[in-house]
């Protein structure tokens, strides 16, 4: 048999040490608990023995002590006193005459002293005559000392037994379990597929591996075979996936490009649809200045036939006609800026003021023709953002068209377009005199193709496209639910204006 070396336990596994420590702690707790219960019952038994001794003394010595006191037989009293004092559990004895001297001393007043007093009566002429009393005292500290010695002995015995059991269990656990677990762990670490795709050979089960450990080893061998088969299937699946992924990537790129083109066409179509709704007012807006120009030309012709034509009047009429032409040019330029297609990634440093002025000029005549009051509050100081100007104009145009459709048949209608800068954001708001959007449909107004307009008067794409455009510009479009009227707000990040605005394009 091999000699057990304590050095082995120093190199034991953490699991074995935890097991041994758990055994020591658990056994110690149980041993202490059982020991204190045993000592408690021993204490009760010793106290009962003391009380039983008092009762036996009272039964045995009551008669003879009372007789000796009645006859004043001091010699007999002394013998009784010394006899009681010699008992092992009696530490203090006192015999008191009813009238006369006292033999012995009172027991000390201490919680460690159990005291028992017996009143002595002598039967004389059929009557019990009181002759004195017998006082007994027993030192309880003797019991405590005995219990203390017993406690130390029990704890030493239990501690030794627990320690030896823990060492034995540590040895058995290391020998029968941990040794094999280490081998299993080392084998499991080898079961990884390297570039050579070779798995370690199956593990031969030794004779000392039994029970659940044998099942674990068999499971590892089965897992090795399953890993090999799974890897082969994985290689085949990976090859198929690579082929499929290559074709899928090509198809995805094609679909993305088609989707981007389709999205640009949808947005452009929606923008042209919005502009188409304004076509009548634009024609009227341009027609009025043309009528004015024609009038000035007629006046100039009439004055040319007159001999009193002055250069000052001719210059005045020409200047007014030229200003009217500029007005037409501004309307057409704004319309062109709002209708053109911006590059997908071409963000420009652009003043939102300019975009809103162009949009307002297109809408003004249409609103006026229906008696709609149009309030425009755009500051003269430029507020710039990185944007595609035509798309921002499309948002404003969609919101103004929606406001027009909502209030065109209402009494005293009005629409307001405002621009402000708050907390580093450009805030564009379109309000109208409408009562607001019903709460039941507020969550759906940004859905594509959702519209409350009659059939043929709306596509339902205006707000959904506007919301998408605002998100693409790192901004947002939302309904101001706190406003008593319908009020849509567009927030866009503000940047420093560095590019001058060209209104001639």
CSV table of C-alpha atoms in Angstrom, one decimal:
chain,number,residue,atom,x,y,z
A,1,UNK,CA,0.0,0.0,0.0
A,2,UNK,CA,1.4,3.4,-1.0
A,3,UNK,CA,2.2,5.8,1.8
A,4,UNK,CA,0.0,8.8,1.8
A,5,UNK,CA,2.0,12.0,1.7
A,6,UNK,CA,0.5,15.3,2.9
A,7,UNK,CA,2.2,17.0,0.0
A,8,UNK,CA,-0.4,15.4,-2.2
A,9,UNK,CA,-3.2,17.4,-0.5
A,10,UNK,CA,-1.4,20.6,-1.1
A,11,UNK,CA,-1.6,20.0,-4.8
A,12,UNK,CA,-5.2,18.8,-4.7
A,13,UNK,CA,-7.7,20.3,-7.1
A,14,UNK,CA,-9.9,23.3,-5.9
A,15,UNK,CA,-13.0,21.1,-6.2
A,16,UNK,CA,-11.4,18.5,-3.8
A,17,UNK,CA,-10.4,21.2,-1.4
A,18,UNK,CA,-13.9,22.6,-1.5
A,19,UNK,CA,-15.3,19.2,-0.8
A,20,UNK,CA,-12.9,18.6,2.2
A,21,UNK,CA,-13.7,22.1,3.5
A,22,UNK,CA,-17.4,21.5,3.1
A,23,UNK,CA,-17.1,18.3,5.1
A,24,UNK,CA,-15.2,20.0,7.8
A,25,UNK,CA,-17.6,22.9,8.1
A,26,UNK,CA,-20.8,20.7,7.9
A,27,UNK,CA,-19.4,18.1,10.3
A,28,UNK,CA,-18.3,20.8,12.8
A,29,UNK,CA,-21.7,22.5,12.7
A,30,UNK,CA,-23.5,19.2,13.3
A,31,UNK,CA,-21.0,18.1,16.0
A,32,UNK,CA,-21.3,21.4,17.9
A,33,UNK,CA,-25.1,21.3,17.6
A,34,UNK,CA,-25.3,17.7,18.8
A,35,UNK,CA,-22.8,18.3,21.6
A,36,UNK,CA,-24.7,21.3,23.0
A,37,UNK,CA,-27.9,19.3,23.0
A,38,UNK,CA,-26.1,16.4,24.8
A,39,UNK,CA,-24.6,18.8,27.3
A,40,UNK,CA,-28.0,20.4,27.9
A,41,UNK,CA,-29.6,17.1,28.7
A,42,UNK,CA,-26.6,16.2,30.9
A,43,UNK,CA,-27.0,19.5,32.8
A,44,UNK,CA,-30.7,18.8,33.3
A,45,UNK,CA,-29.9,15.2,34.5
A,46,UNK,CA,-27.3,16.5,37.0
A,47,UNK,CA,-29.7,19.1,38.3
A,48,UNK,CA,-32.4,16.4,38.7
A,49,UNK,CA,-29.9,14.2,40.5
A,50,UNK,CA,-29.2,17.1,43.0
A,51,UNK,CA,-33.0,17.6,43.6
A,52,UNK,CA,-33.5,13.8,43.9
A,53,UNK,CA,-30.7,13.8,46.5
A,54,UNK,CA,-32.5,16.5,48.5
A,55,UNK,CA,-35.7,14.5,48.4
A,56,UNK,CA,-34.0,11.3,49.5
A,57,UNK,CA,-32.3,13.1,52.4
A,58,UNK,CA,-35.6,14.7,53.4
A,59,UNK,CA,-37.3,11.3,53.4
A,60,UNK,CA,-34.4,9.5,55.1
A,61,UNK,CA,-33.2,12.0,57.7
A,62,UNK,CA,-36.4,13.9,58.6
A,63,UNK,CA,-37.5,11.4,61.2
A,64,UNK,CA,-34.2,10.8,63.0
A,65,UNK,CA,-33.2,14.4,62.9
A,66,UNK,CA,-36.5,15.6,64.3
A,67,UNK,CA,-36.3,12.9,67.1
A,68,UNK,CA,-32.7,13.9,68.0
A,69,UNK,CA,-33.8,17.6,68.2
A,70,UNK,CA,-36.9,16.8,70.3
A,71,UNK,CA,-34.8,14.8,72.8
A,72,UNK,CA,-32.0,17.4,72.6
A,73,UNK,CA,-29.6,14.6,71.7
A,74,UNK,CA,-26.6,16.7,70.6
A,75,UNK,CA,-24.4,13.8,70.0
A,76,UNK,CA,-26.9,12.3,67.6
A,77,UNK,CA,-27.4,15.7,65.9
A,78,UNK,CA,-23.6,15.9,65.4
A,79,UNK,CA,-23.5,12.5,63.9
A,80,UNK,CA,-26.3,13.3,61.5
A,81,UNK,CA,-24.6,16.6,60.6
A,82,UNK,CA,-21.3,14.9,59.8
A,83,UNK,CA,-23.1,12.1,57.9
A,84,UNK,CA,-24.8,14.6,55.7
A,85,UNK,CA,-21.7,16.7,55.2
A,86,UNK,CA,-19.9,13.6,53.9
A,87,UNK,CA,-22.3,13.0,51.0
A,88,UNK,CA,-20.6,13.7,47.6
A,89,UNK,CA,-23.3,16.1,46.3
A,90,UNK,CA,-23.9,18.0,49.6
A,91,UNK,CA,-21.5,20.9,50.2
A,92,UNK,CA,-23.4,22.8,52.9
A,93,UNK,CA,-25.4,21.5,55.9
A,94,UNK,CA,-27.1,23.5,58.7
A,95,UNK,CA,-29.4,22.0,61.5
A,96,UNK,CA,-31.3,24.7,63.4
A,97,UNK,CA,-33.1,24.0,66.7
A,98,UNK,CA,-36.4,25.7,67.3
A,99,UNK,CA,-35.0,27.1,70.5
A,100,UNK,CA,-31.3,26.6,70.9
A,101,UNK,CA,-27.9,26.6,69.2
A,102,UNK,CA,-27.3,26.0,65.5
A,103,UNK,CA,-25.1,23.3,64.0
A,104,UNK,CA,-23.4,24.4,60.7
A,105,UNK,CA,-23.5,27.6,58.7
A,106,UNK,CA,-25.9,29.0,56.1
A,107,UNK,CA,-25.0,28.3,52.5
A,108,UNK,CA,-23.5,31.3,50.6
A,109,UNK,CA,-26.0,33.5,48.7
A,110,UNK,CA,-24.9,32.6,45.2
A,111,UNK,CA,-26.7,31.5,42.0
A,112,UNK,CA,-24.2,28.6,41.8
A,113,UNK,CA,-25.5,27.1,45.1
A,114,UNK,CA,-28.7,25.1,45.1
A,115,UNK,CA,-30.4,25.4,48.5
A,116,UNK,CA,-33.1,23.0,50.0
A,117,UNK,CA,-34.8,23.7,53.4
A,118,UNK,CA,-36.7,21.0,55.3
A,119,UNK,CA,-39.0,21.9,58.2
A,120,UNK,CA,-38.7,19.3,61.0
A,121,UNK,CA,-41.7,18.1,62.9
A,122,UNK,CA,-41.9,15.5,65.7
A,123,UNK,CA,-45.1,13.5,66.5
A,124,UNK,CA,-46.0,13.9,70.2
A,125,UNK,CA,-49.3,13.0,71.6
A,126,UNK,CA,-50.8,12.7,68.2
A,127,UNK,CA,-49.6,16.3,67.2
A,128,UNK,CA,-46.8,17.4,64.9
A,129,UNK,CA,-44.6,19.6,66.9
A,130,UNK,CA,-42.1,22.0,65.1
A,131,UNK,CA,-38.6,21.3,66.4
A,132,UNK,CA,-36.4,23.1,63.8
A,133,UNK,CA,-35.2,22.9,60.2
A,134,UNK,CA,-32.6,21.2,58.1
A,135,UNK,CA,-30.9,23.3,55.4
A,136,UNK,CA,-28.9,21.6,52.6
A,137,UNK,CA,-26.8,23.3,49.9
A,138,UNK,CA,-25.1,21.9,46.7
A,139,UNK,CA,-22.5,23.7,44.6
A,140,UNK,CA,-23.8,23.8,41.0
A,141,UNK,CA,-20.5,25.0,39.7
A,142,UNK,CA,-19.3,21.4,40.1
A,143,UNK,CA,-21.8,20.5,37.4
A,144,UNK,CA,-20.5,23.3,35.2
A,145,UNK,CA,-16.9,22.1,35.6
A,146,UNK,CA,-17.8,18.6,34.7
A,147,UNK,CA,-19.8,19.8,31.7
A,148,UNK,CA,-16.8,21.9,30.6
A,149,UNK,CA,-14.4,18.9,30.7
A,150,UNK,CA,-16.9,16.8,28.8
A,151,UNK,CA,-17.3,19.6,26.2
A,152,UNK,CA,-13.6,19.8,25.5
A,153,UNK,CA,-13.4,16.0,25.3
A,154,UNK,CA,-16.3,15.7,22.9
A,155,UNK,CA,-15.1,18.6,20.7
A,156,UNK,CA,-11.6,17.1,20.5
A,157,UNK,CA,-12.9,13.7,19.6
A,158,UNK,CA,-15.4,15.1,17.0
A,159,UNK,CA,-12.8,17.5,15.6
A,160,UNK,CA,-10.3,14.7,15.2
A,161,UNK,CA,-12.9,12.4,13.6
A,162,UNK,CA,-14.0,15.2,11.2
A,163,UNK,CA,-10.4,16.1,10.2
A,164,UNK,CA,-9.6,12.4,9.6
A,165,UNK,CA,-12.8,12.0,7.6
A,166,UNK,CA,-12.1,15.1,5.5
A,167,UNK,CA,-8.6,13.8,4.7
A,168,UNK,CA,-9.9,10.4,3.8
A,169,UNK,CA,-12.7,11.9,1.6
A,170,UNK,CA,-10.1,14.2,-0.1
A,171,UNK,CA,-7.9,11.2,-0.9
A,172,UNK,CA,-10.8,9.1,-2.2
A,173,UNK,CA,-12.2,12.0,-4.3
A,174,UNK,CA,-8.8,12.8,-5.8
A,175,UNK,CA,-8.0,9.1,-6.4
A,176,UNK,CA,-11.4,7.9,-7.8
A,177,UNK,CA,-12.8,11.1,-9.4
A,178,UNK,CA,-10.6,14.0,-10.0
A,179,UNK,CA,-7.7,12.0,-11.5
A,180,UNK,CA,-10.1,10.8,-14.2
A,181,UNK,CA,-11.8,14.1,-14.6
A,182,UNK,CA,-8.4,15.7,-15.3
A,183,UNK,CA,-7.8,13.1,-18.0
A,184,UNK,CA,-11.2,13.7,-19.5
A,185,UNK,CA,-10.6,17.4,-19.5
A,186,UNK,CA,-7.3,17.0,-21.2
A,187,UNK,CA,-8.8,14.8,-23.8
A,188,UNK,CA,-11.7,17.2,-24.4
A,189,UNK,CA,-9.3,20.1,-25.0
A,190,UNK,CA,-7.7,18.0,-27.8
A,191,UNK,CA,-11.1,17.7,-29.5
A,192,UNK,CA,-10.8,20.7,-31.8
A,193,UNK,CA,-10.5,20.7,-35.5
A,194,UNK,CA,-7.3,22.4,-36.7
A,195,UNK,CA,-6.3,23.1,-40.3
A,196,UNK,CA,-5.4,19.4,-40.8
A,197,UNK,CA,-9.0,18.5,-39.8
A,198,UNK,CA,-7.7,15.5,-37.7
A,199,UNK,CA,-9.5,14.6,-34.5
A,200,UNK,CA,-7.7,12.8,-31.6
A,201,UNK,CA,-8.2,9.0,-31.5
A,202,UNK,CA,-11.0,7.5,-29.4
A,203,UNK,CA,-10.2,7.3,-25.7
A,204,UNK,CA,-9.7,3.7,-24.4
A,205,UNK,CA,-11.6,3.2,-21.2
A,206,UNK,CA,-9.4,1.8,-18.4
A,207,UNK,CA,-10.7,-0.8,-16.0
A,208,UNK,CA,-10.7,1.6,-13.0
A,209,UNK,CA,-13.1,3.9,-14.7
A,210,UNK,CA,-16.6,2.8,-13.7
A,211,UNK,CA,-20.1,4.1,-13.1
A,212,UNK,CA,-21.0,7.6,-14.3
A,213,UNK,CA,-17.3,8.4,-15.3
A,214,UNK,CA,-17.5,5.5,-17.7
A,215,UNK,CA,-20.6,6.9,-19.2
A,216,UNK,CA,-18.9,10.3,-19.6
A,217,UNK,CA,-16.0,8.7,-21.4
A,218,UNK,CA,-18.3,6.9,-23.7
A,219,UNK,CA,-20.3,10.1,-24.4
A,220,UNK,CA,-17.0,11.9,-25.2
A,221,UNK,CA,-16.1,9.2,-27.8
A,222,UNK,CA,-19.6,9.4,-29.3
A,223,UNK,CA,-19.2,13.2,-29.4
A,224,UNK,CA,-15.9,12.8,-31.2
A,225,UNK,CA,-17.6,10.8,-33.9
A,226,UNK,CA,-20.5,13.2,-34.1
A,227,UNK,CA,-18.1,16.2,-34.4
A,228,UNK,CA,-16.3,14.5,-37.3
A,229,UNK,CA,-19.6,13.9,-39.1
A,230,UNK,CA,-20.9,17.3,-38.3
A,231,UNK,CA,-17.7,19.0,-39.6
A,232,UNK,CA,-18.1,17.2,-42.9
A,233,UNK,CA,-21.7,18.2,-43.2
A,234,UNK,CA,-20.7,21.8,-42.2
A,235,UNK,CA,-18.1,21.9,-44.9
A,236,UNK,CA,-20.7,20.9,-47.5
A,237,UNK,CA,-23.2,23.3,-46.2
A,238,UNK,CA,-20.6,26.1,-46.1
A,239,UNK,CA,-19.7,25.5,-49.7
A,240,UNK,CA,-23.3,25.6,-50.7
A,241,UNK,CA,-23.8,28.8,-48.6
A,242,UNK,CA,-20.8,30.5,-50.3
A,243,UNK,CA,-22.3,29.8,-53.7
A,244,UNK,CA,-25.7,30.9,-52.6
A,245,UNK,CA,-24.3,34.0,-50.8
A,246,UNK,CA,-22.4,35.1,-53.9
A,247,UNK,CA,-25.6,35.0,-56.1
A,248,UNK,CA,-27.7,36.5,-53.3
A,249,UNK,CA,-25.3,39.4,-52.8
A,250,UNK,CA,-25.4,40.1,-56.5
A,251,UNK,CA,-29.2,40.0,-56.5
A,252,UNK,CA,-29.4,42.2,-53.4
A,253,UNK,CA,-27.2,44.8,-54.9
A,254,UNK,CA,-29.4,44.8,-58.0
A,255,UNK,CA,-32.5,45.1,-55.9
A,256,UNK,CA,-31.0,47.9,-53.8
A,257,UNK,CA,-30.2,49.9,-56.9
A,258,UNK,CA,-33.6,49.3,-58.4
A,259,UNK,CA,-35.2,50.2,-55.1
A,260,UNK,CA,-33.2,53.4,-54.8
A,261,UNK,CA,-34.2,54.4,-58.3
A,262,UNK,CA,-37.8,53.5,-57.6
A,263,UNK,CA,-37.7,55.5,-54.3
A,264,UNK,CA,-36.3,58.6,-56.2
A,265,UNK,CA,-38.9,58.2,-58.8
A,266,UNK,CA,-41.7,58.0,-56.2
A,267,UNK,CA,-40.4,61.1,-54.4
A,268,UNK,CA,-40.0,63.0,-57.6
A,269,UNK,CA,-43.5,61.9,-58.7
A,270,UNK,CA,-44.9,63.0,-55.4
A,271,UNK,CA,-43.1,66.3,-55.7
A,272,UNK,CA,-44.4,66.9,-59.3
A,273,UNK,CA,-47.9,65.9,-58.0
A,274,UNK,CA,-47.7,68.6,-55.4
A,275,UNK,CA,-46.5,71.1,-57.9
A,276,UNK,CA,-49.2,69.9,-60.3
A,277,UNK,CA,-51.8,70.8,-57.6
A,278,UNK,CA,-50.3,74.3,-57.7
A,279,UNK,CA,-50.3,74.5,-61.5
A,280,UNK,CA,-53.4,76.6,-61.8
A,281,UNK,CA,-52.2,79.1,-59.2
A,282,UNK,CA,-48.8,79.3,-60.9
A,283,UNK,CA,-50.3,80.0,-64.2
A,284,UNK,CA,-52.5,82.7,-62.7
A,285,UNK,CA,-49.5,84.0,-60.8
A,286,UNK,CA,-47.5,84.3,-64.0
A,287,UNK,CA,-50.5,85.5,-66.1
A,288,UNK,CA,-51.1,88.6,-63.9
A,289,UNK,CA,-47.6,90.0,-64.4
A,290,UNK,CA,-47.8,89.2,-68.1
A,291,UNK,CA,-51.0,91.3,-68.3
A,292,UNK,CA,-49.2,94.1,-66.5
A,293,UNK,CA,-46.3,94.0,-68.9
A,294,UNK,CA,-48.7,94.0,-71.9
A,295,UNK,CA,-50.4,97.1,-70.4
A,296,UNK,CA,-47.1,98.9,-70.0
A,297,UNK,CA,-46.1,98.1,-73.6
A,298,UNK,CA,-49.5,99.4,-74.8
A,299,UNK,CA,-49.1,102.6,-72.9
A,300,UNK,CA,-45.5,103.0,-74.3
A,301,UNK,CA,-46.8,102.6,-77.8
A,302,UNK,CA,-49.5,105.1,-77.3
A,303,UNK,CA,-47.0,107.6,-75.9
A,304,UNK,CA,-44.7,107.0,-78.8
A,305,UNK,CA,-47.3,108.5,-81.1
A,306,UNK,CA,-47.5,111.5,-78.9
A,307,UNK,CA,-45.3,114.5,-79.4
A,308,UNK,CA,-45.1,115.0,-75.6
A,309,UNK,CA,-43.4,111.7,-74.7
A,310,UNK,CA,-40.8,112.4,-72.1
A,311,UNK,CA,-37.8,110.2,-71.4
A,312,UNK,CA,-38.6,110.1,-67.7
A,313,UNK,CA,-42.1,108.6,-68.3
A,314,UNK,CA,-40.6,106.1,-70.8
A,315,UNK,CA,-37.9,105.0,-68.3
A,316,UNK,CA,-40.5,104.7,-65.5
A,317,UNK,CA,-42.8,102.4,-67.6
A,318,UNK,CA,-39.8,100.4,-68.7
A,319,UNK,CA,-38.6,100.0,-65.1
A,320,UNK,CA,-42.0,98.8,-64.0
A,321,UNK,CA,-42.2,96.3,-66.8
A,322,UNK,CA,-38.6,95.1,-66.0
A,323,UNK,CA,-39.6,94.6,-62.3
A,324,UNK,CA,-42.6,92.6,-63.3
A,325,UNK,CA,-40.4,90.4,-65.5
A,326,UNK,CA,-38.1,89.8,-62.5
A,327,UNK,CA,-41.2,88.7,-60.5
A,328,UNK,CA,-42.0,86.1,-63.2
A,329,UNK,CA,-38.4,85.0,-63.3
A,330,UNK,CA,-38.3,84.5,-59.5
A,331,UNK,CA,-41.5,82.4,-59.7
A,332,UNK,CA,-40.2,80.2,-62.5
A,333,UNK,CA,-36.7,79.9,-60.8
A,334,UNK,CA,-38.4,78.8,-57.5
A,335,UNK,CA,-40.5,76.3,-59.4
A,336,UNK,CA,-37.4,74.8,-61.2
A,337,UNK,CA,-35.5,74.6,-57.9
A,338,UNK,CA,-38.4,72.7,-56.3
A,339,UNK,CA,-38.9,70.3,-59.2
A,340,UNK,CA,-35.4,69.3,-60.0
A,341,UNK,CA,-34.0,65.9,-58.8
A,342,UNK,CA,-31.1,66.3,-56.3
A,343,UNK,CA,-28.2,63.7,-56.3
A,344,UNK,CA,-28.9,60.9,-53.8
A,345,UNK,CA,-25.9,61.8,-51.6
A,346,UNK,CA,-25.5,65.5,-52.6
A,347,UNK,CA,-26.1,67.4,-49.4
A,348,UNK,CA,-25.6,71.2,-49.9
A,349,UNK,CA,-25.0,73.9,-47.3
A,350,UNK,CA,-28.3,75.7,-48.0
A,351,UNK,CA,-30.4,78.4,-46.4
A,352,UNK,CA,-33.8,77.1,-45.4
A,353,UNK,CA,-35.1,80.7,-45.8
A,354,UNK,CA,-34.6,80.5,-49.5
A,355,UNK,CA,-36.4,77.2,-49.9
A,356,UNK,CA,-39.4,78.5,-47.9
A,357,UNK,CA,-39.5,81.8,-49.9
A,358,UNK,CA,-39.7,79.8,-53.2
A,359,UNK,CA,-42.4,77.5,-51.8
A,360,UNK,CA,-44.4,80.4,-50.5
A,361,UNK,CA,-44.3,82.3,-53.8
A,362,UNK,CA,-45.7,79.3,-55.6
A,363,UNK,CA,-48.6,78.8,-53.1
A,364,UNK,CA,-49.5,82.4,-52.5
A,365,UNK,CA,-51.8,83.0,-55.5
A,366,UNK,CA,-53.6,79.7,-55.0
A,367,UNK,CA,-54.4,80.5,-51.4
A,368,UNK,CA,-55.5,84.0,-52.3
A,369,UNK,CA,-57.8,82.7,-55.0
A,370,UNK,CA,-59.8,80.8,-52.4
A,371,UNK,CA,-59.8,83.6,-49.9
A,372,UNK,CA,-57.3,81.9,-47.6
A,373,UNK,CA,-55.2,84.3,-45.5
A,374,UNK,CA,-51.5,83.3,-45.8
A,375,UNK,CA,-49.1,84.4,-43.1
A,376,UNK,CA,-45.4,83.9,-43.8
A,377,UNK,CA,-42.9,84.6,-41.0
A,378,UNK,CA,-39.4,83.9,-42.4
A,379,UNK,CA,-36.4,85.8,-40.8
A,380,UNK,CA,-34.1,87.7,-43.1
A,381,UNK,CA,-31.0,86.2,-41.4
A,382,UNK,CA,-30.2,83.0,-43.1
A,383,UNK,CA,-30.6,79.7,-41.2
A,384,UNK,CA,-28.6,77.0,-43.0
A,385,UNK,CA,-28.6,73.2,-42.9
A,386,UNK,CA,-27.0,70.3,-44.9
A,387,UNK,CA,-29.7,69.2,-47.2
A,388,UNK,CA,-31.0,68.5,-50.6
A,389,UNK,CA,-33.0,71.7,-51.2
A,390,UNK,CA,-35.6,70.2,-53.5
A,391,UNK,CA,-36.5,67.6,-50.9
A,392,UNK,CA,-36.9,70.1,-48.1
A,393,UNK,CA,-39.0,72.2,-50.5
A,394,UNK,CA,-41.1,69.1,-51.2
A,395,UNK,CA,-41.8,68.7,-47.4
A,396,UNK,CA,-43.0,72.3,-47.2
A,397,UNK,CA,-45.0,72.0,-50.3
A,398,UNK,CA,-46.7,68.8,-49.1
A,399,UNK,CA,-47.6,70.4,-45.7
A,400,UNK,CA,-49.0,73.5,-47.4
A,401,UNK,CA,-51.1,71.5,-49.9
A,402,UNK,CA,-52.5,69.4,-47.0
A,403,UNK,CA,-53.3,72.6,-45.1
A,404,UNK,CA,-55.0,74.1,-48.2
A,405,UNK,CA,-57.2,71.0,-48.6
A,406,UNK,CA,-58.1,71.0,-45.0
A,407,UNK,CA,-59.3,74.7,-44.8
A,408,UNK,CA,-60.4,75.6,-48.3
A,409,UNK,CA,-64.1,75.1,-47.5
A,410,UNK,CA,-64.0,76.6,-44.0
A,411,UNK,CA,-65.1,80.1,-43.0
A,412,UNK,CA,-62.3,82.6,-42.4
A,413,UNK,CA,-59.6,80.1,-43.3
A,414,UNK,CA,-55.9,80.9,-42.7
A,415,UNK,CA,-52.6,79.1,-43.1
A,416,UNK,CA,-49.3,80.1,-41.5
A,417,UNK,CA,-45.7,79.2,-42.5
A,418,UNK,CA,-43.0,80.1,-39.9
A,419,UNK,CA,-39.3,79.5,-39.5
A,420,UNK,CA,-37.3,79.8,-36.3
A,421,UNK,CA,-34.1,78.6,-34.7
A,422,UNK,CA,-34.3,76.9,-31.3
A,423,UNK,CA,-31.5,74.9,-29.5
A,424,UNK,CA,-29.4,74.5,-32.6
A,425,UNK,CA,-32.3,73.3,-34.8
A,426,UNK,CA,-34.2,75.0,-37.6
A,427,UNK,CA,-37.9,74.7,-36.8
A,428,UNK,CA,-40.3,75.0,-39.7
A,429,UNK,CA,-44.0,75.0,-38.8
A,430,UNK,CA,-47.1,74.9,-41.0
A,431,UNK,CA,-50.3,75.7,-39.2
A,432,UNK,CA,-53.9,76.1,-40.4
A,433,UNK,CA,-57.3,77.1,-39.0
A,434,UNK,CA,-58.5,73.5,-39.0
A,435,UNK,CA,-59.6,71.9,-35.7
A,436,UNK,CA,-56.8,69.4,-35.7
A,437,UNK,CA,-56.4,65.7,-36.6
A,438,UNK,CA,-58.6,63.2,-34.8
A,439,UNK,CA,-56.8,61.2,-32.2
A,440,UNK,CA,-58.1,57.9,-33.7
A,441,UNK,CA,-56.0,58.4,-36.9
A,442,UNK,CA,-52.9,60.2,-35.6
A,443,UNK,CA,-50.9,57.1,-35.5
A,444,UNK,CA,-51.7,56.3,-39.2
A,445,UNK,CA,-51.1,59.6,-40.9
A,446,UNK,CA,-47.5,58.7,-41.7
A,447,UNK,CA,-48.4,55.4,-43.2
A,448,UNK,CA,-47.9,55.1,-47.0
A,449,UNK,CA,-51.1,55.4,-49.1
A,450,UNK,CA,-53.2,56.4,-46.0
A,451,UNK,CA,-55.3,59.5,-46.9
A,452,UNK,CA,-58.5,61.0,-45.7
A,453,UNK,CA,-59.1,62.9,-48.9
A,454,UNK,CA,-61.8,61.8,-51.4
A,455,UNK,CA,-60.8,59.2,-54.0
A,456,UNK,CA,-58.7,60.7,-56.8
A,457,UNK,CA,-57.7,63.8,-54.7
A,458,UNK,CA,-54.7,62.3,-52.9
A,459,UNK,CA,-52.1,59.5,-53.1
A,460,UNK,CA,-51.5,59.2,-49.3
A,461,UNK,CA,-47.7,59.5,-49.9
A,462,UNK,CA,-47.1,63.1,-49.0
A,463,UNK,CA,-46.6,62.7,-45.2
A,464,UNK,CA,-44.9,59.3,-45.4
A,465,UNK,CA,-42.4,60.7,-47.9
A,466,UNK,CA,-41.9,63.9,-46.0
A,467,UNK,CA,-41.3,61.9,-42.8
A,468,UNK,CA,-38.7,59.8,-44.6
A,469,UNK,CA,-37.0,62.8,-46.1
A,470,UNK,CA,-36.8,64.5,-42.6
A,471,UNK,CA,-35.2,61.3,-41.1
A,472,UNK,CA,-32.6,61.1,-43.9
A,473,UNK,CA,-31.6,64.7,-43.1
A,474,UNK,CA,-31.1,63.8,-39.3
A,475,UNK,CA,-34.3,65.7,-38.5
A,476,UNK,CA,-37.9,64.8,-37.7
A,477,UNK,CA,-41.4,65.6,-38.8
A,478,UNK,CA,-44.2,65.5,-36.2
A,479,UNK,CA,-47.7,66.7,-35.3
A,480,UNK,CA,-47.8,69.2,-32.5
A,481,UNK,CA,-50.5,67.6,-30.4
A,482,UNK,CA,-50.5,70.5,-27.9
A,483,UNK,CA,-51.6,73.0,-30.6
A,484,UNK,CA,-55.4,73.9,-30.7
A,485,UNK,CA,-55.2,73.9,-34.5
A,486,UNK,CA,-53.5,71.5,-36.9
A,487,UNK,CA,-49.8,72.3,-36.7
A,488,UNK,CA,-47.0,70.2,-38.3
A,489,UNK,CA,-43.4,70.8,-37.3
A,490,UNK,CA,-40.2,70.0,-39.1
A,491,UNK,CA,-36.9,70.1,-37.1
A,492,UNK,CA,-33.5,70.1,-39.0
A,493,UNK,CA,-30.0,70.5,-37.6
A,494,UNK,CA,-28.5,73.9,-38.1
A,495,UNK,CA,-25.0,74.5,-39.5
A,496,UNK,CA,-23.0,77.6,-40.3
A,497,UNK,CA,-23.8,79.2,-43.6
A,498,UNK,CA,-20.8,79.1,-45.8
A,499,UNK,CA,-22.2,78.9,-49.4
A,500,UNK,CA,-23.8,82.0,-50.9
A,501,UNK,CA,-27.3,81.4,-52.2
A,502,UNK,CA,-27.8,81.6,-56.0
A,503,UNK,CA,-31.4,82.4,-56.7
A,504,UNK,CA,-30.8,82.7,-60.5
A,505,UNK,CA,-30.8,79.0,-61.1
